[in-house]
Short mmCIF file of C-alpha atoms in Angstrom, two decimals:
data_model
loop_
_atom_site.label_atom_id
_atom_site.label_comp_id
_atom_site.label_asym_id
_atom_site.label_seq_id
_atom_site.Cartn_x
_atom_site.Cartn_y
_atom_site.Cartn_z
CA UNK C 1 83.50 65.64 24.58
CA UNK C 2 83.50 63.54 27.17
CA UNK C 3 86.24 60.52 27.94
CA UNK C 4 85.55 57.20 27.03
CA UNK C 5 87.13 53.99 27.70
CA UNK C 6 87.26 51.56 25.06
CA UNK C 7 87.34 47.94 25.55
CA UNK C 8 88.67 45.02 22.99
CA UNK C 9 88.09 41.48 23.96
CA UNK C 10 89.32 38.48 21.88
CA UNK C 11 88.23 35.18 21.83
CA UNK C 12 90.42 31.94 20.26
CA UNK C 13 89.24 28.55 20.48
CA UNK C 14 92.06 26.11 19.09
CA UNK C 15 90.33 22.98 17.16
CA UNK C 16 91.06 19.91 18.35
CA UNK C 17 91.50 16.32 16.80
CA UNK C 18 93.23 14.93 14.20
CA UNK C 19 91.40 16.79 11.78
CA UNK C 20 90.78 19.91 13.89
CA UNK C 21 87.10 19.76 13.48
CA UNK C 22 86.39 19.21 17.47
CA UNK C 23 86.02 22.64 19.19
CA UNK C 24 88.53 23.11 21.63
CA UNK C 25 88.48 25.39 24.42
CA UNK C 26 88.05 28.66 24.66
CA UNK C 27 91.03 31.55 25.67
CA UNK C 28 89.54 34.32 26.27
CA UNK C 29 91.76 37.64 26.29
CA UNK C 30 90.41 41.03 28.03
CA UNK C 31 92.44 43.95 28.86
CA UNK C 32 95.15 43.77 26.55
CA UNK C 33 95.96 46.65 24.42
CA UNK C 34 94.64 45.58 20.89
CA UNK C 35 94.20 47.03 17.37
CA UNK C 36 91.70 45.55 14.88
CA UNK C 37 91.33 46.16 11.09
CA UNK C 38 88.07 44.33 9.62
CA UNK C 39 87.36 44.62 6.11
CA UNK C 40 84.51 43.63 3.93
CA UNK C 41 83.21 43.64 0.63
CA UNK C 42 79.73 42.50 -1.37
CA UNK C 43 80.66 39.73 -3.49
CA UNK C 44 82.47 36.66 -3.44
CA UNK C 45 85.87 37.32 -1.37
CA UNK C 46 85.38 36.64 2.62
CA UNK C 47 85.62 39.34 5.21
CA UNK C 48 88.86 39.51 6.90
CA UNK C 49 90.89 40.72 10.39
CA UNK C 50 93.52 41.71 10.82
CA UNK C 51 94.39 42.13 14.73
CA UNK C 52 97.42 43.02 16.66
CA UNK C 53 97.55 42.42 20.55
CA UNK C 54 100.92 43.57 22.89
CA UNK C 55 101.65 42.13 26.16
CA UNK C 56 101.08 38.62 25.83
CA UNK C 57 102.78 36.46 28.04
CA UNK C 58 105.81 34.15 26.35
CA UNK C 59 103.93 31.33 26.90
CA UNK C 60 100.36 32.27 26.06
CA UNK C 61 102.01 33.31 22.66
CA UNK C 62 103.85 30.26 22.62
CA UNK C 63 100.29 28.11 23.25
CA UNK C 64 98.47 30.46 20.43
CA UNK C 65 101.29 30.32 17.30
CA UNK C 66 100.56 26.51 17.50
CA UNK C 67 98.14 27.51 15.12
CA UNK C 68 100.48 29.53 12.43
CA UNK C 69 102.02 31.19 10.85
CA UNK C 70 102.06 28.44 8.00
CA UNK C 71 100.07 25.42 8.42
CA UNK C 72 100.14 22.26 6.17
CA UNK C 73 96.67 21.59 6.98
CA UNK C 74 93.05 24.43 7.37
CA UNK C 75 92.00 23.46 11.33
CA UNK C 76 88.99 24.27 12.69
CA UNK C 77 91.10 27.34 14.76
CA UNK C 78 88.09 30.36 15.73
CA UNK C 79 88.40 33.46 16.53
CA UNK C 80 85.33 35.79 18.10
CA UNK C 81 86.38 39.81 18.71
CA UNK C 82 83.59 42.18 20.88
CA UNK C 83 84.53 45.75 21.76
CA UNK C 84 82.76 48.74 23.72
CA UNK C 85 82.45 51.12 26.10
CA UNK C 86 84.63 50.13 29.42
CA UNK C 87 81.35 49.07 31.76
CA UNK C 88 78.78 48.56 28.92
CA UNK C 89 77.97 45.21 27.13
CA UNK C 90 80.60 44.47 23.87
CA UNK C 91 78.96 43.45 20.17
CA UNK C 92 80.72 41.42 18.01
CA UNK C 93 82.79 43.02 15.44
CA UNK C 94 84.08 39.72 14.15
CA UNK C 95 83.47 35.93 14.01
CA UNK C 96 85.81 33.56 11.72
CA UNK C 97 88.61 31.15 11.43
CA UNK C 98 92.02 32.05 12.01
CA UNK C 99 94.11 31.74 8.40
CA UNK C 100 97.75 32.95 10.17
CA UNK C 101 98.66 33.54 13.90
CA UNK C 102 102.52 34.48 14.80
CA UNK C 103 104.44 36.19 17.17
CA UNK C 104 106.32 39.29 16.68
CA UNK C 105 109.74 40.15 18.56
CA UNK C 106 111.45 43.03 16.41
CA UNK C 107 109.60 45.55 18.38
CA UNK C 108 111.10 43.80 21.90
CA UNK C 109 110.62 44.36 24.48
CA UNK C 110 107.14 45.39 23.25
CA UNK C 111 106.38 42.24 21.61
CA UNK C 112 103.06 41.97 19.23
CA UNK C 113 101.05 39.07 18.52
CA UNK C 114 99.70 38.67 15.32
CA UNK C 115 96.35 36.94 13.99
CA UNK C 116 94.69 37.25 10.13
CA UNK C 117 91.41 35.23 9.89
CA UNK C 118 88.70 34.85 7.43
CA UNK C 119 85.12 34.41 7.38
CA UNK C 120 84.72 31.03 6.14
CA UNK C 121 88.48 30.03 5.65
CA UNK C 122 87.68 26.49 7.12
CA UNK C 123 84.96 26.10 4.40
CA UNK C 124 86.87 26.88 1.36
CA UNK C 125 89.08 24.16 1.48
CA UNK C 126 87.09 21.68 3.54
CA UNK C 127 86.07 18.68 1.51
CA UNK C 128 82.20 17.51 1.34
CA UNK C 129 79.69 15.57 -0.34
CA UNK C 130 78.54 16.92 -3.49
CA UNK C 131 74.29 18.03 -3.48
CA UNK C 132 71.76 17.66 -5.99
CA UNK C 133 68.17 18.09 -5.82
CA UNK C 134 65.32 17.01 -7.42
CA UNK C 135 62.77 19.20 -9.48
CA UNK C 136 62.68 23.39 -8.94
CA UNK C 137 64.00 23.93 -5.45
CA UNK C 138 63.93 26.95 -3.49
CA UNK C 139 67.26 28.83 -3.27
CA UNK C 140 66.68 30.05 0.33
CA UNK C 141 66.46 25.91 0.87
CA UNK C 142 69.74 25.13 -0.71
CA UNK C 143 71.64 28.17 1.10
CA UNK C 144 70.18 26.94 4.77
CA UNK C 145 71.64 23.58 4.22
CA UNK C 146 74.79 25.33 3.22
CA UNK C 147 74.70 27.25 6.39
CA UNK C 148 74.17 23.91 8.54
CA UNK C 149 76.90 22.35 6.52
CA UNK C 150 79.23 25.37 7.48
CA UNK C 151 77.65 25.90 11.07
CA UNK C 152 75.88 28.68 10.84
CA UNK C 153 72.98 30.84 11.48
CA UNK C 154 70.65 31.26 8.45
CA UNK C 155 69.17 34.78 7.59
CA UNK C 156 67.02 35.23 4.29
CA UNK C 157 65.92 38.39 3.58
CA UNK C 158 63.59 38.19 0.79
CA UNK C 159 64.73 35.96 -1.52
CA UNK C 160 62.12 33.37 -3.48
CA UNK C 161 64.04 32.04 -6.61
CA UNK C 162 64.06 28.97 -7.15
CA UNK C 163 66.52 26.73 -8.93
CA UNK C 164 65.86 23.94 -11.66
CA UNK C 165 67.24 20.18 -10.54
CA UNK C 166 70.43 22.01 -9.29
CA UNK C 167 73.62 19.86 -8.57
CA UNK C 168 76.51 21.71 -6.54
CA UNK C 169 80.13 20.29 -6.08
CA UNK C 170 83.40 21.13 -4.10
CA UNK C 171 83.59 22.71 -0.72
CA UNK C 172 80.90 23.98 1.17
CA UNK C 173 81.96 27.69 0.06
CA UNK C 174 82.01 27.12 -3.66
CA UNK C 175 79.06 25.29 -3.88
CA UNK C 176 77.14 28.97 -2.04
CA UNK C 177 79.23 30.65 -4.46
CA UNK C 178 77.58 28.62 -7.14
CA UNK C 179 74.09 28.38 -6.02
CA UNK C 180 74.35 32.68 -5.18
CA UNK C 181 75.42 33.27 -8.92
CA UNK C 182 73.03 30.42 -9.95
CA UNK C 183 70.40 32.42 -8.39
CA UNK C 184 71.55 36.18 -9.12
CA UNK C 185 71.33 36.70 -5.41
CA UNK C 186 73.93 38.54 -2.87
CA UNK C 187 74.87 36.70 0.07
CA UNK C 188 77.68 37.54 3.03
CA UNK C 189 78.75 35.48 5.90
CA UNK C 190 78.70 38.28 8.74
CA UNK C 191 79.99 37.24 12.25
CA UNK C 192 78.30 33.61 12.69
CA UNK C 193 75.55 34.19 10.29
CA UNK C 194 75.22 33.42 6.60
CA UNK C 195 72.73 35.96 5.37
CA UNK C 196 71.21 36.25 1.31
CA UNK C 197 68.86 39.35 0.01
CA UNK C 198 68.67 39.59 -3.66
CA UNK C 199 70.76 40.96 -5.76
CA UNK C 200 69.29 44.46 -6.03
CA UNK C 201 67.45 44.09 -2.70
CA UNK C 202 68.89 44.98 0.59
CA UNK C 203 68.99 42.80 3.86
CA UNK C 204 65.83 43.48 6.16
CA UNK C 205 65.77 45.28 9.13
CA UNK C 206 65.82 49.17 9.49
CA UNK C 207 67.53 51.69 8.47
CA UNK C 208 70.74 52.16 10.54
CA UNK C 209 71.00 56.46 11.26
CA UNK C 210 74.08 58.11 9.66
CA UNK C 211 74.39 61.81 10.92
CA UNK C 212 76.63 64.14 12.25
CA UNK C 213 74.76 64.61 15.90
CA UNK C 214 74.76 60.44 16.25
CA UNK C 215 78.41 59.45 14.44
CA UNK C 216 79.51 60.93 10.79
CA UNK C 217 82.95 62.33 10.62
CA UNK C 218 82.56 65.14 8.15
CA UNK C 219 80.95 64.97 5.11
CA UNK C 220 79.74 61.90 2.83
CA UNK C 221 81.87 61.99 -0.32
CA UNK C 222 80.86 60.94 -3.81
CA UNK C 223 82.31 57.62 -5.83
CA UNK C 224 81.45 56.47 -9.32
CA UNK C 225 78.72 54.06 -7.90
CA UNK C 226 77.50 55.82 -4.43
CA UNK C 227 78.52 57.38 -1.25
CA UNK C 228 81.69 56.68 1.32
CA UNK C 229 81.57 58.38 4.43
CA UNK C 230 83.54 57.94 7.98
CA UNK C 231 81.55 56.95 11.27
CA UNK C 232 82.16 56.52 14.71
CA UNK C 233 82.08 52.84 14.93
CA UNK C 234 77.82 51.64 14.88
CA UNK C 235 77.91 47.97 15.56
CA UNK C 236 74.53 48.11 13.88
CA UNK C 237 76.22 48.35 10.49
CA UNK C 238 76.51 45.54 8.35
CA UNK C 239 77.21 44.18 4.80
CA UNK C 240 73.90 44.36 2.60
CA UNK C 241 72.42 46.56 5.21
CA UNK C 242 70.11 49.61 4.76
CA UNK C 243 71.42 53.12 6.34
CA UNK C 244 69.53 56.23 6.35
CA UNK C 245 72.13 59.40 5.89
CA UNK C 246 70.72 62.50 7.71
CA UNK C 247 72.73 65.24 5.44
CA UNK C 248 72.78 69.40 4.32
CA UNK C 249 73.98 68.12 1.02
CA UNK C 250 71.02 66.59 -0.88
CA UNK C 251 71.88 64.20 -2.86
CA UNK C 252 73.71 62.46 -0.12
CA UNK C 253 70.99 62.18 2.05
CA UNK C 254 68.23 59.20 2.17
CA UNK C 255 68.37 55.43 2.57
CA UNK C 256 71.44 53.43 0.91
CA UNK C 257 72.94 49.60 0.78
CA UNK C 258 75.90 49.02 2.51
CA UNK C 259 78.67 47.35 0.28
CA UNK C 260 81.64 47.73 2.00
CA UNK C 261 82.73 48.22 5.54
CA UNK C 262 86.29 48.74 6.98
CA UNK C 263 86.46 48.99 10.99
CA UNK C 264 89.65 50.51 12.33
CA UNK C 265 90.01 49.65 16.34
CA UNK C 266 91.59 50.28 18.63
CA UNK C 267 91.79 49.97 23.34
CA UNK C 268 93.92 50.73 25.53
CA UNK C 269 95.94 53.01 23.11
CA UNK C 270 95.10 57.06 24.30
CA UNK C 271 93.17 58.96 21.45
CA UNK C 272 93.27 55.24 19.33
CA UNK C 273 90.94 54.55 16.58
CA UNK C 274 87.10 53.81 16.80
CA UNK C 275 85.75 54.13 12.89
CA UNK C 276 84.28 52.52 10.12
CA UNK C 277 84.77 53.53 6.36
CA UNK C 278 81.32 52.53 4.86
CA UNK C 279 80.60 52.55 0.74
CA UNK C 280 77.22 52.25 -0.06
CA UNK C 281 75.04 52.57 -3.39
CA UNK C 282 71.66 53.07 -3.87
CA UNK C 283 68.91 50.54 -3.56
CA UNK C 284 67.42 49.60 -7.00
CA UNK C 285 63.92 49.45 -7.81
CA UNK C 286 62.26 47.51 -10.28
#
Protein backbone atom coordinates (compact mmCIF):
# COMPACT_ATOMS: atom_id res chain seq x y z
CA UNK A 1 0.00 0.00 0.00
CA UNK A 2 1.03 3.01 -0.96
CA UNK A 3 1.86 6.27 1.47
CA UNK A 4 -0.53 8.78 1.99
CA UNK A 5 -0.49 12.07 3.55
CA UNK A 6 -3.33 13.09 5.50
CA UNK A 7 -4.40 16.55 5.98
CA UNK A 8 -6.72 18.14 8.96
CA UNK A 9 -7.78 21.68 8.63
CA UNK A 10 -9.84 23.54 11.30
CA UNK A 11 -11.82 26.38 11.04
CA UNK A 12 -13.09 28.76 14.28
CA UNK A 13 -14.96 31.79 13.81
CA UNK A 14 -15.41 33.59 17.34
CA UNK A 15 -19.04 35.39 17.49
CA UNK A 16 -19.03 38.73 18.05
CA UNK A 17 -21.38 41.29 19.89
CA UNK A 18 -22.89 41.52 22.95
CA UNK A 19 -24.89 38.63 22.36
CA UNK A 20 -22.43 36.74 20.15
CA UNK A 21 -24.82 36.40 17.35
CA UNK A 22 -22.53 38.59 14.76
CA UNK A 23 -20.08 36.26 12.91
CA UNK A 24 -16.73 37.11 13.63
CA UNK A 25 -13.79 36.30 11.70
CA UNK A 26 -12.53 33.45 10.61
CA UNK A 27 -8.97 31.55 12.02
CA UNK A 28 -8.22 29.22 9.95
CA UNK A 29 -5.63 26.43 11.17
CA UNK A 30 -3.73 24.06 8.51
CA UNK A 31 -0.81 21.97 9.22
CA UNK A 32 -1.07 21.33 12.71
CA UNK A 33 -1.00 17.88 13.97
CA UNK A 34 -4.74 17.17 14.92
CA UNK A 35 -6.95 14.29 16.13
CA UNK A 36 -10.75 14.31 15.64
CA UNK A 37 -13.47 12.08 17.20
CA UNK A 38 -17.07 12.80 15.61
CA UNK A 39 -19.90 10.94 16.80
CA UNK A 40 -23.47 10.64 15.76
CA UNK A 41 -26.58 9.08 16.40
CA UNK A 42 -30.42 8.94 14.78
CA UNK A 43 -32.58 10.55 17.18
CA UNK A 44 -32.79 13.45 19.23
CA UNK A 45 -29.15 14.04 20.84
CA UNK A 46 -26.78 16.38 18.47
CA UNK A 47 -23.67 15.13 16.80
CA UNK A 48 -20.58 15.97 18.59
CA UNK A 49 -16.43 16.59 18.21
CA UNK A 50 -14.27 16.11 19.98
CA UNK A 51 -10.77 17.53 18.58
CA UNK A 52 -7.33 17.82 19.93
CA UNK A 53 -4.67 20.08 18.11
CA UNK A 54 -0.64 20.35 19.47
CA UNK A 55 1.55 23.14 18.62
CA UNK A 56 -0.43 26.08 18.97
CA UNK A 57 1.23 29.12 19.63
CA UNK A 58 0.73 30.68 23.46
CA UNK A 59 -1.06 33.30 22.14
CA UNK A 60 -3.25 31.80 19.44
CA UNK A 61 -4.39 29.51 22.40
CA UNK A 62 -4.65 32.36 24.51
CA UNK A 63 -7.03 34.28 21.63
CA UNK A 64 -9.13 30.79 21.16
CA UNK A 65 -9.91 29.76 25.16
CA UNK A 66 -11.72 33.19 25.16
CA UNK A 67 -14.38 31.05 24.22
CA UNK A 68 -14.23 28.25 27.19
CA UNK A 69 -13.85 26.19 28.99
CA UNK A 70 -17.03 27.39 31.03
CA UNK A 71 -19.05 30.12 29.72
CA UNK A 72 -21.94 31.96 31.54
CA UNK A 73 -23.53 32.65 28.36
CA UNK A 74 -24.09 29.99 24.62
CA UNK A 75 -22.18 32.53 21.86
CA UNK A 76 -22.51 32.17 18.48
CA UNK A 77 -18.59 30.50 18.59
CA UNK A 78 -18.31 27.99 15.01
CA UNK A 79 -16.30 25.60 14.28
CA UNK A 80 -15.89 23.97 10.46
CA UNK A 81 -13.23 20.72 10.27
CA UNK A 82 -12.22 19.34 6.38
CA UNK A 83 -9.61 16.62 6.03
CA UNK A 84 -7.93 14.66 2.98
CA UNK A 85 -5.40 13.57 1.03
CA UNK A 86 -2.18 16.09 1.29
CA UNK A 87 -2.72 17.81 -2.47
CA UNK A 88 -6.41 16.81 -3.02
CA UNK A 89 -9.52 18.96 -2.13
CA UNK A 90 -10.75 18.38 1.90
CA UNK A 91 -14.77 17.53 2.67
CA UNK A 92 -16.20 18.54 5.64
CA UNK A 93 -16.28 16.14 8.41
CA UNK A 94 -17.85 18.61 10.78
CA UNK A 95 -19.84 21.89 11.04
CA UNK A 96 -21.18 23.18 14.62
CA UNK A 97 -20.83 25.43 17.55
CA UNK A 98 -18.16 25.15 19.92
CA UNK A 99 -19.77 23.99 23.61
CA UNK A 100 -15.98 23.98 25.48
CA UNK A 101 -12.53 25.17 24.16
CA UNK A 102 -9.36 25.03 26.72
CA UNK A 103 -5.88 24.70 26.76
CA UNK A 104 -3.94 21.86 28.00
CA UNK A 105 -0.33 22.19 29.69
CA UNK A 106 0.22 18.80 31.71
CA UNK A 107 1.66 17.27 28.67
CA UNK A 108 4.34 20.51 28.40
CA UNK A 109 6.18 21.10 26.54
CA UNK A 110 3.78 19.37 24.11
CA UNK A 111 0.89 21.40 24.92
CA UNK A 112 -2.78 20.33 23.45
CA UNK A 113 -5.59 22.45 22.70
CA UNK A 114 -8.82 21.29 23.33
CA UNK A 115 -12.35 21.99 21.56
CA UNK A 116 -15.94 19.88 22.15
CA UNK A 117 -18.75 21.32 19.93
CA UNK A 118 -22.18 20.36 19.04
CA UNK A 119 -24.37 20.45 16.17
CA UNK A 120 -26.88 22.90 17.11
CA UNK A 121 -25.57 23.87 20.68
CA UNK A 122 -26.39 27.62 19.91
CA UNK A 123 -30.03 26.55 19.15
CA UNK A 124 -30.87 24.66 22.18
CA UNK A 125 -30.67 27.32 24.46
CA UNK A 126 -31.28 30.29 22.19
CA UNK A 127 -34.54 32.00 22.96
CA UNK A 128 -37.28 32.67 20.06
CA UNK A 129 -40.67 33.46 19.21
CA UNK A 130 -43.05 30.77 19.66
CA UNK A 131 -44.93 29.45 15.91
CA UNK A 132 -48.31 28.48 15.19
CA UNK A 133 -49.97 27.88 12.04
CA UNK A 134 -53.16 27.92 10.71
CA UNK A 135 -55.16 24.86 9.27
CA UNK A 136 -53.11 21.34 8.13
CA UNK A 137 -49.62 22.50 7.29
CA UNK A 138 -47.00 20.66 5.65
CA UNK A 139 -44.24 19.34 7.95
CA UNK A 140 -41.45 19.78 5.35
CA UNK A 141 -42.86 23.71 5.66
CA UNK A 142 -42.52 23.97 9.36
CA UNK A 143 -38.92 22.20 9.42
CA UNK A 144 -37.55 24.81 6.52
CA UNK A 145 -38.52 27.68 8.65
CA UNK A 146 -36.80 25.92 11.46
CA UNK A 147 -33.76 25.60 9.36
CA UNK A 148 -33.84 29.49 8.42
CA UNK A 149 -34.45 30.20 12.03
CA UNK A 150 -31.24 28.11 12.90
CA UNK A 151 -29.28 29.10 9.61
CA UNK A 152 -29.28 26.37 7.74
CA UNK A 153 -29.53 24.50 4.60
CA UNK A 154 -32.85 22.60 4.17
CA UNK A 155 -32.86 18.96 2.74
CA UNK A 156 -36.26 16.93 2.59
CA UNK A 157 -36.09 13.71 1.47
CA UNK A 158 -39.49 12.47 1.04
CA UNK A 159 -41.45 13.53 3.61
CA UNK A 160 -45.37 14.78 2.95
CA UNK A 161 -47.14 14.74 6.43
CA UNK A 162 -48.78 17.25 7.30
CA UNK A 163 -49.63 18.66 10.70
CA UNK A 164 -53.12 19.90 12.10
CA UNK A 165 -53.07 23.86 13.35
CA UNK A 166 -49.67 23.02 15.01
CA UNK A 167 -48.26 25.52 17.68
CA UNK A 168 -44.43 24.99 18.67
CA UNK A 169 -42.69 26.74 21.71
CA UNK A 170 -39.10 27.13 23.23
CA UNK A 171 -35.89 27.22 21.32
CA UNK A 172 -35.48 26.71 17.86
CA UNK A 173 -34.19 22.98 18.63
CA UNK A 174 -37.10 21.85 20.73
CA UNK A 175 -39.63 23.16 18.73
CA UNK A 176 -37.85 20.53 15.49
CA UNK A 177 -37.78 18.13 18.19
CA UNK A 178 -41.47 18.63 18.59
CA UNK A 179 -42.67 19.06 15.15
CA UNK A 180 -40.16 15.61 14.13
CA UNK A 181 -42.05 13.52 16.87
CA UNK A 182 -45.28 15.43 15.96
CA UNK A 183 -44.78 14.11 12.58
CA UNK A 184 -43.14 10.52 13.22
CA UNK A 185 -40.35 11.68 10.99
CA UNK A 186 -36.32 11.36 11.48
CA UNK A 187 -34.41 14.37 11.06
CA UNK A 188 -30.37 15.15 11.69
CA UNK A 189 -28.52 18.34 11.46
CA UNK A 190 -25.34 17.09 9.40
CA UNK A 191 -22.50 19.67 8.83
CA UNK A 192 -24.59 22.97 7.87
CA UNK A 193 -27.62 21.18 6.74
CA UNK A 194 -30.80 20.21 8.54
CA UNK A 195 -32.03 17.21 6.64
CA UNK A 196 -35.70 15.03 7.45
CA UNK A 197 -36.68 11.51 5.61
CA UNK A 198 -39.36 9.65 7.33
CA UNK A 199 -39.18 7.67 9.91
CA UNK A 200 -38.76 4.30 8.18
CA UNK A 201 -37.50 5.97 4.97
CA UNK A 202 -33.95 6.73 4.28
CA UNK A 203 -32.40 10.13 3.05
CA UNK A 204 -32.19 10.29 -0.90
CA UNK A 205 -29.32 9.98 -2.84
CA UNK A 206 -27.45 6.67 -3.72
CA UNK A 207 -26.22 4.10 -2.23
CA UNK A 208 -22.76 4.85 -0.73
CA UNK A 209 -20.33 1.35 -1.69
CA UNK A 210 -19.13 -0.59 1.40
CA UNK A 211 -16.53 -3.32 0.31
CA UNK A 212 -13.37 -4.64 1.04
CA UNK A 213 -11.55 -3.60 -2.52
CA UNK A 214 -13.01 0.28 -1.93
CA UNK A 215 -12.72 0.65 2.24
CA UNK A 216 -14.17 -2.19 4.79
CA UNK A 217 -11.82 -3.24 7.48
CA UNK A 218 -12.69 -6.88 7.93
CA UNK A 219 -15.86 -8.19 8.21
CA UNK A 220 -19.44 -6.55 8.98
CA UNK A 221 -20.53 -7.86 12.38
CA UNK A 222 -24.05 -8.53 13.56
CA UNK A 223 -26.08 -6.34 16.45
CA UNK A 224 -29.56 -6.92 17.78
CA UNK A 225 -31.01 -4.36 15.22
CA UNK A 226 -28.44 -4.49 12.05
CA UNK A 227 -24.93 -4.41 10.94
CA UNK A 228 -21.60 -2.40 12.36
CA UNK A 229 -18.70 -2.55 10.32
CA UNK A 230 -15.21 -0.44 10.17
CA UNK A 231 -14.31 1.74 6.98
CA UNK A 232 -11.65 3.69 5.75
CA UNK A 233 -13.04 7.07 6.26
CA UNK A 234 -15.91 7.78 2.97
CA UNK A 235 -16.86 11.37 3.37
CA UNK A 236 -19.89 10.25 1.42
CA UNK A 237 -21.33 8.66 4.55
CA UNK A 238 -23.88 10.26 6.44
CA UNK A 239 -26.62 9.96 9.13
CA UNK A 240 -29.98 8.57 7.51
CA UNK A 241 -28.00 7.64 4.50
CA UNK A 242 -28.35 4.54 2.25
CA UNK A 243 -25.04 2.20 1.85
CA UNK A 244 -24.81 -0.73 -0.30
CA UNK A 245 -22.42 -3.57 1.51
CA UNK A 246 -20.61 -5.64 -1.18
CA UNK A 247 -20.04 -8.93 1.16
CA UNK A 248 -19.13 -13.15 1.02
CA UNK A 249 -21.40 -13.37 3.98
CA UNK A 250 -25.03 -13.07 2.80
CA UNK A 251 -26.98 -11.74 5.00
CA UNK A 252 -24.68 -8.83 5.42
CA UNK A 253 -24.71 -7.84 2.06
CA UNK A 254 -27.36 -5.33 0.26
CA UNK A 255 -28.53 -1.78 0.87
CA UNK A 256 -28.86 -0.47 4.66
CA UNK A 257 -29.70 3.01 6.68
CA UNK A 258 -27.04 4.51 8.35
CA UNK A 259 -27.82 5.25 12.13
CA UNK A 260 -24.78 5.89 13.63
CA UNK A 261 -21.40 7.11 12.58
CA UNK A 262 -18.18 7.56 14.69
CA UNK A 263 -15.06 9.12 12.68
CA UNK A 264 -11.71 8.60 14.35
CA UNK A 265 -8.94 11.17 12.71
CA UNK A 266 -6.14 11.74 12.70
CA UNK A 267 -2.73 14.11 10.45
CA UNK A 268 0.35 14.57 10.93
CA UNK A 269 0.63 11.62 13.46
CA UNK A 270 2.68 8.46 11.39
CA UNK A 271 0.32 5.35 10.92
CA UNK A 272 -2.69 7.74 12.80
CA UNK A 273 -6.25 6.97 12.44
CA UNK A 274 -8.51 7.42 9.27
CA UNK A 275 -11.97 5.30 10.14
CA UNK A 276 -15.46 5.40 10.67
CA UNK A 277 -17.52 2.88 12.86
CA UNK A 278 -20.91 2.84 10.97
CA UNK A 279 -24.30 0.96 12.53
CA UNK A 280 -26.87 0.60 10.19
CA UNK A 281 -30.36 -1.32 10.07
CA UNK A 282 -32.37 -2.26 7.42
CA UNK A 283 -34.69 -0.07 5.44
CA UNK A 284 -38.40 -0.86 6.18
CA UNK A 285 -40.98 -1.36 3.73
CA UNK A 286 -44.48 -0.85 4.00
Amino acid sequence: MSFVKRRIDVTISLGEGKFGDTKGPDVTLSGYRVSVAVVAYNGDSQSQLQLRIFGLSQDMMNQLTVIGPIMTERRNNRILVAAGDEGQALSVVYEGTISQAWADYNSAPEVVFNVVALAAALHAVKPVNARSYRGATDVAVIASDLAGVMELAFENNGVSAQLSNPYFCGTALEQLRACARAAGISYTIDRGVLGIWPRNGARQGNAVEISAQKNLIGYPTFTGGGIAFTVLYTPELSLGGLVQVISTIEAAHGEWIVVSIVHSLEAEVPGGAWLSQILCQRQING
